[in-house]
Amino acid sequence: EACQAKMHGWSNMSKEDRDQFFLDRQNILVPELMKSLSAGQQCRIPNPIQTFQQAFHDYPDLMRGFHRQGFTEPTPIQCMAWPILMAGLDFIGIAQTGTGKTLAFLLPGFVHLEGQTKPRNQRRGPTVLILSPTRELATQIQTECERFSYHGIRCVCVYGGADRRTQLKKLEEGCDVVVATPGRLNDLLDSGKIS
Ligand code: ADP
Ligand code: MG
């Protein structure tokens, strides 16, 4: 469930400023894919944010994380992803490797994870699932998750070709975010080790 995430600085950009903003960033395209709107209903894609502050003003520990890592500004895909994801809307983000997609998805994930109304011990499994096609990407994502460690959120990586028991043990020790390759995830689901 998307929680009530707070965001400051929903920018009152004019349409011209917004178009220029996208042009200045390798001509980002932001197509609306929502097909199921009834007549007269409008799904407005929020304007992009331009600073960490605009997205995460109310989450000082995330702000400290940016500072700690020496980040100066959000990457283009983060500018567009954060207002959409913080609003709890669905988002597909496509951009070159190394453009910050991991944190684009992960940080709103942390916020929604913490904002759940159902207590952790009443949820049946990990709260966040990140699926990765390859083991290499899965471990990269987990590294990023740990580097940005936030409020003790625990991240476990499960993938094939590595010791299943070690991974199970980590899952049993507690897991908020699971990063998984599909084969190993299915295996753990089928054997009832994860929900
Ligand atoms: P992608 O998933 O798009 O391939 P990554 O998420 O792996 O890219 O990010 C590449 C690197 O950039 C990582 O080391 C990450 O910590 C760093 N990074 C992410 N966001 C920013 C930012 N706003 N400013 C500077 N570096 C960033
Ligand atoms: Mg990458």
Coordinates of C-alpha atoms and ligand atoms in Angstrom, one line a residue:
E1 CA 0.0 0.0 0.0
A2 CA 1.3 3.5 -0.8
C3 CA 1.3 5.4 2.4
Q4 CA 0.8 9.1 2.9
A5 CA 4.2 10.3 1.9
K6 CA 4.8 14.0 2.5
M7 CA 6.4 16.1 -0.2
H8 CA 7.3 19.7 -0.3
G9 CA 7.8 21.9 -3.3
W10 CA 5.3 20.4 -5.7
S11 CA 6.6 22.8 -8.2
N12 CA 4.2 25.2 -9.9
M13 CA 6.2 25.0 -13.0
S14 CA 4.7 26.4 -16.1
K15 CA 4.3 24.1 -19.1
E16 CA 7.1 25.9 -20.8
D17 CA 9.5 25.5 -17.9
R18 CA 8.6 21.8 -17.6
D19 CA 9.2 21.2 -21.3
Q20 CA 12.5 23.1 -21.1
F21 CA 13.5 21.0 -18.0
F22 CA 13.0 17.8 -19.9
L23 CA 14.8 19.2 -23.0
D24 CA 17.8 20.2 -20.9
R25 CA 18.1 16.7 -19.6
Q26 CA 18.7 14.6 -22.7
N27 CA 15.1 15.3 -23.8
I28 CA 13.4 13.0 -21.3
L29 CA 10.1 11.7 -22.5
V30 CA 7.3 11.4 -19.9
P31 CA 4.4 9.6 -21.6
E32 CA 1.2 8.9 -19.6
L33 CA 0.5 5.2 -19.8
M34 CA -2.6 5.1 -17.7
K35 CA -5.4 3.8 -20.0
S36 CA -8.2 3.2 -17.6
L37 CA -9.3 6.7 -16.9
S38 CA -13.0 7.3 -17.1
A39 CA -14.3 10.2 -19.1
G40 CA -13.5 13.6 -17.7
Q41 CA -11.0 12.1 -15.2
Q42 CA -7.5 13.5 -15.4
C43 CA -4.3 11.8 -14.2
R44 CA -1.8 14.6 -14.0
I45 CA 1.8 13.5 -13.9
P46 CA 3.4 15.7 -11.2
N47 CA 6.1 18.1 -12.1
P48 CA 9.7 17.0 -11.6
I49 CA 11.5 18.1 -8.5
Q50 CA 14.9 19.8 -8.9
T51 CA 16.5 19.4 -5.4
F52 CA 16.8 16.7 -2.8
Q53 CA 15.0 19.1 -0.4
Q54 CA 11.9 19.3 -2.6
A55 CA 11.5 15.5 -2.5
F56 CA 12.7 14.6 1.0
H57 CA 12.4 17.7 3.2
D58 CA 10.4 15.8 5.7
Y59 CA 12.9 12.9 5.9
P60 CA 16.0 14.4 7.4
D61 CA 17.8 11.1 7.6
L62 CA 17.5 10.7 3.9
M63 CA 18.8 14.2 3.5
R64 CA 21.8 13.3 5.7
G65 CA 22.3 10.3 3.5
F66 CA 22.8 12.5 0.4
H67 CA 25.1 14.7 2.3
R68 CA 27.1 11.8 3.7
Q69 CA 27.6 10.5 0.1
G70 CA 28.5 13.9 -1.3
F71 CA 25.6 13.9 -3.8
T72 CA 24.9 17.5 -5.0
E73 CA 21.7 17.1 -7.1
P74 CA 19.2 14.4 -8.1
T75 CA 19.9 12.7 -11.4
P76 CA 17.3 13.4 -14.2
I77 CA 15.4 10.2 -13.6
Q78 CA 15.3 10.8 -9.9
C79 CA 13.8 14.3 -10.5
M80 CA 10.9 12.7 -12.3
A81 CA 10.6 9.4 -10.4
W82 CA 10.5 10.8 -6.9
P83 CA 7.3 13.0 -7.1
I84 CA 5.5 10.2 -8.9
L85 CA 6.6 7.4 -6.5
M86 CA 6.1 9.5 -3.4
A87 CA 2.6 10.1 -4.6
G88 CA 2.1 6.3 -4.7
L89 CA 1.7 6.2 -8.5
D90 CA 3.1 3.5 -10.7
F91 CA 6.2 4.3 -12.5
I92 CA 8.3 2.6 -15.3
G93 CA 11.7 4.3 -15.6
I94 CA 14.1 3.6 -18.5
A95 CA 17.5 5.2 -18.6
Q96 CA 21.2 4.3 -19.2
T97 CA 23.2 2.4 -16.7
G98 CA 24.7 4.5 -14.0
T99 CA 22.0 7.1 -14.0
G100 CA 20.7 6.5 -10.4
K101 CA 17.7 4.3 -11.1
T102 CA 18.3 2.2 -8.0
L103 CA 17.9 5.1 -5.5
A104 CA 15.1 6.5 -7.8
F105 CA 13.0 3.5 -6.8
L106 CA 14.6 2.6 -3.4
L107 CA 14.2 5.8 -1.4
P108 CA 10.4 6.2 -2.0
G109 CA 10.3 2.4 -1.2
F110 CA 11.9 3.1 2.2
V111 CA 9.4 5.9 2.9
H112 CA 6.4 3.7 2.0
L113 CA 7.9 0.8 3.9
E114 CA 8.0 2.9 7.1
G115 CA 4.6 4.5 6.5
Q116 CA 2.7 1.2 6.4
T117 CA -0.2 1.2 8.9
K118 CA -0.1 -2.6 9.4
P119 CA 2.6 -3.4 12.0
R120 CA 5.6 -5.2 10.7
N121 CA 4.9 -8.4 12.6
Q122 CA 1.4 -8.7 11.0
R123 CA 2.7 -8.6 7.5
R124 CA 3.3 -12.0 6.0
G125 CA 6.6 -11.4 4.3
P126 CA 9.1 -8.8 3.4
T127 CA 7.5 -5.4 2.6
V128 CA 9.5 -4.5 -0.5
L129 CA 10.3 -6.9 -3.4
I130 CA 12.9 -6.0 -5.9
L131 CA 13.1 -8.4 -8.9
S132 CA 16.3 -8.5 -10.9
P133 CA 17.0 -10.5 -14.0
T134 CA 20.5 -11.4 -13.0
R135 CA 22.5 -12.2 -9.9
E136 CA 25.0 -9.4 -10.7
L137 CA 22.4 -6.7 -10.7
A138 CA 20.7 -8.2 -7.6
T139 CA 23.9 -7.9 -5.6
Q140 CA 24.5 -4.3 -7.0
I141 CA 21.1 -3.3 -5.8
Q142 CA 21.7 -4.8 -2.4
T143 CA 25.0 -3.0 -2.1
E144 CA 23.3 0.3 -2.9
C145 CA 20.5 -0.5 -0.3
E146 CA 23.1 -1.1 2.4
R147 CA 25.2 1.9 1.5
F148 CA 22.2 4.1 1.9
S149 CA 21.3 2.2 5.1
Y150 CA 18.2 3.9 6.5
H151 CA 16.6 3.4 9.9
G152 CA 17.8 -0.2 10.2
I153 CA 15.9 -1.4 7.2
R154 CA 17.1 -4.9 6.5
C155 CA 17.8 -6.0 3.0
V156 CA 18.4 -9.6 1.9
C157 CA 19.5 -10.8 -1.5
V158 CA 18.5 -14.2 -2.8
Y159 CA 19.7 -15.6 -6.1
G160 CA 20.5 -19.0 -7.7
G161 CA 23.9 -20.6 -7.9
A162 CA 24.7 -19.7 -4.3
D163 CA 24.1 -21.5 -1.0
R164 CA 20.4 -21.6 -0.3
R165 CA 20.8 -22.3 3.4
T166 CA 22.8 -19.1 4.0
Q167 CA 20.2 -17.1 2.2
L168 CA 17.4 -18.7 4.2
K169 CA 19.1 -18.0 7.4
K170 CA 19.4 -14.3 6.5
L171 CA 15.7 -14.3 5.6
E172 CA 14.8 -15.8 8.9
E173 CA 16.8 -13.2 10.8
G174 CA 14.5 -10.6 9.4
C175 CA 14.0 -8.9 6.1
D176 CA 12.2 -5.7 5.0
V177 CA 13.5 -5.6 1.5
V178 CA 14.2 -8.7 -0.6
V179 CA 16.2 -8.4 -3.8
A180 CA 15.7 -11.6 -5.8
T181 CA 16.2 -13.3 -9.1
P182 CA 13.0 -15.0 -10.3
G183 CA 14.2 -18.6 -10.1
R184 CA 15.4 -18.5 -6.6
L185 CA 12.4 -16.5 -5.5
N186 CA 10.0 -19.1 -7.0
D187 CA 11.9 -21.8 -5.3
L188 CA 11.6 -20.1 -1.9
L189 CA 7.9 -19.4 -2.5
D190 CA 7.1 -22.9 -3.6
S191 CA 8.8 -24.3 -0.5
G192 CA 6.9 -21.9 1.7
K193 CA 10.1 -20.2 3.0
I194 CA 8.9 -16.7 1.9
S195 CA 5.6 -15.1 1.4
Ligands
ADP1 P1 21.5 2.6 -12.5 O1 20.7 1.8 -11.6 O2 20.8 3.6 -13.2 O3 22.5 1.8 -13.3 P2 22.9 3.2 -10.1 O4 21.6 3.3 -9.3 O5 23.6 2.0 -9.9 O6 22.5 3.5 -11.6 O7 23.8 4.5 -9.7 C1 25.1 4.6 -10.1 C2 25.9 5.3 -9.1 O8 25.5 6.7 -8.9 C3 25.8 4.7 -7.7 O9 27.1 4.6 -7.1 C4 24.9 5.6 -6.9 O10 25.3 5.6 -5.5 C5 25.3 7.0 -7.5 N1 24.2 8.0 -7.4 C6 22.9 7.8 -7.4 N2 22.2 8.9 -7.3 C7 23.1 9.9 -7.3 C8 23.1 11.3 -7.3 N3 21.9 12.0 -7.2 N4 24.2 12.0 -7.3 C9 25.4 11.4 -7.4 N5 25.6 10.0 -7.5 C10 24.4 9.3 -7.4
MG2 MG 22.9 -0.2 -13.3

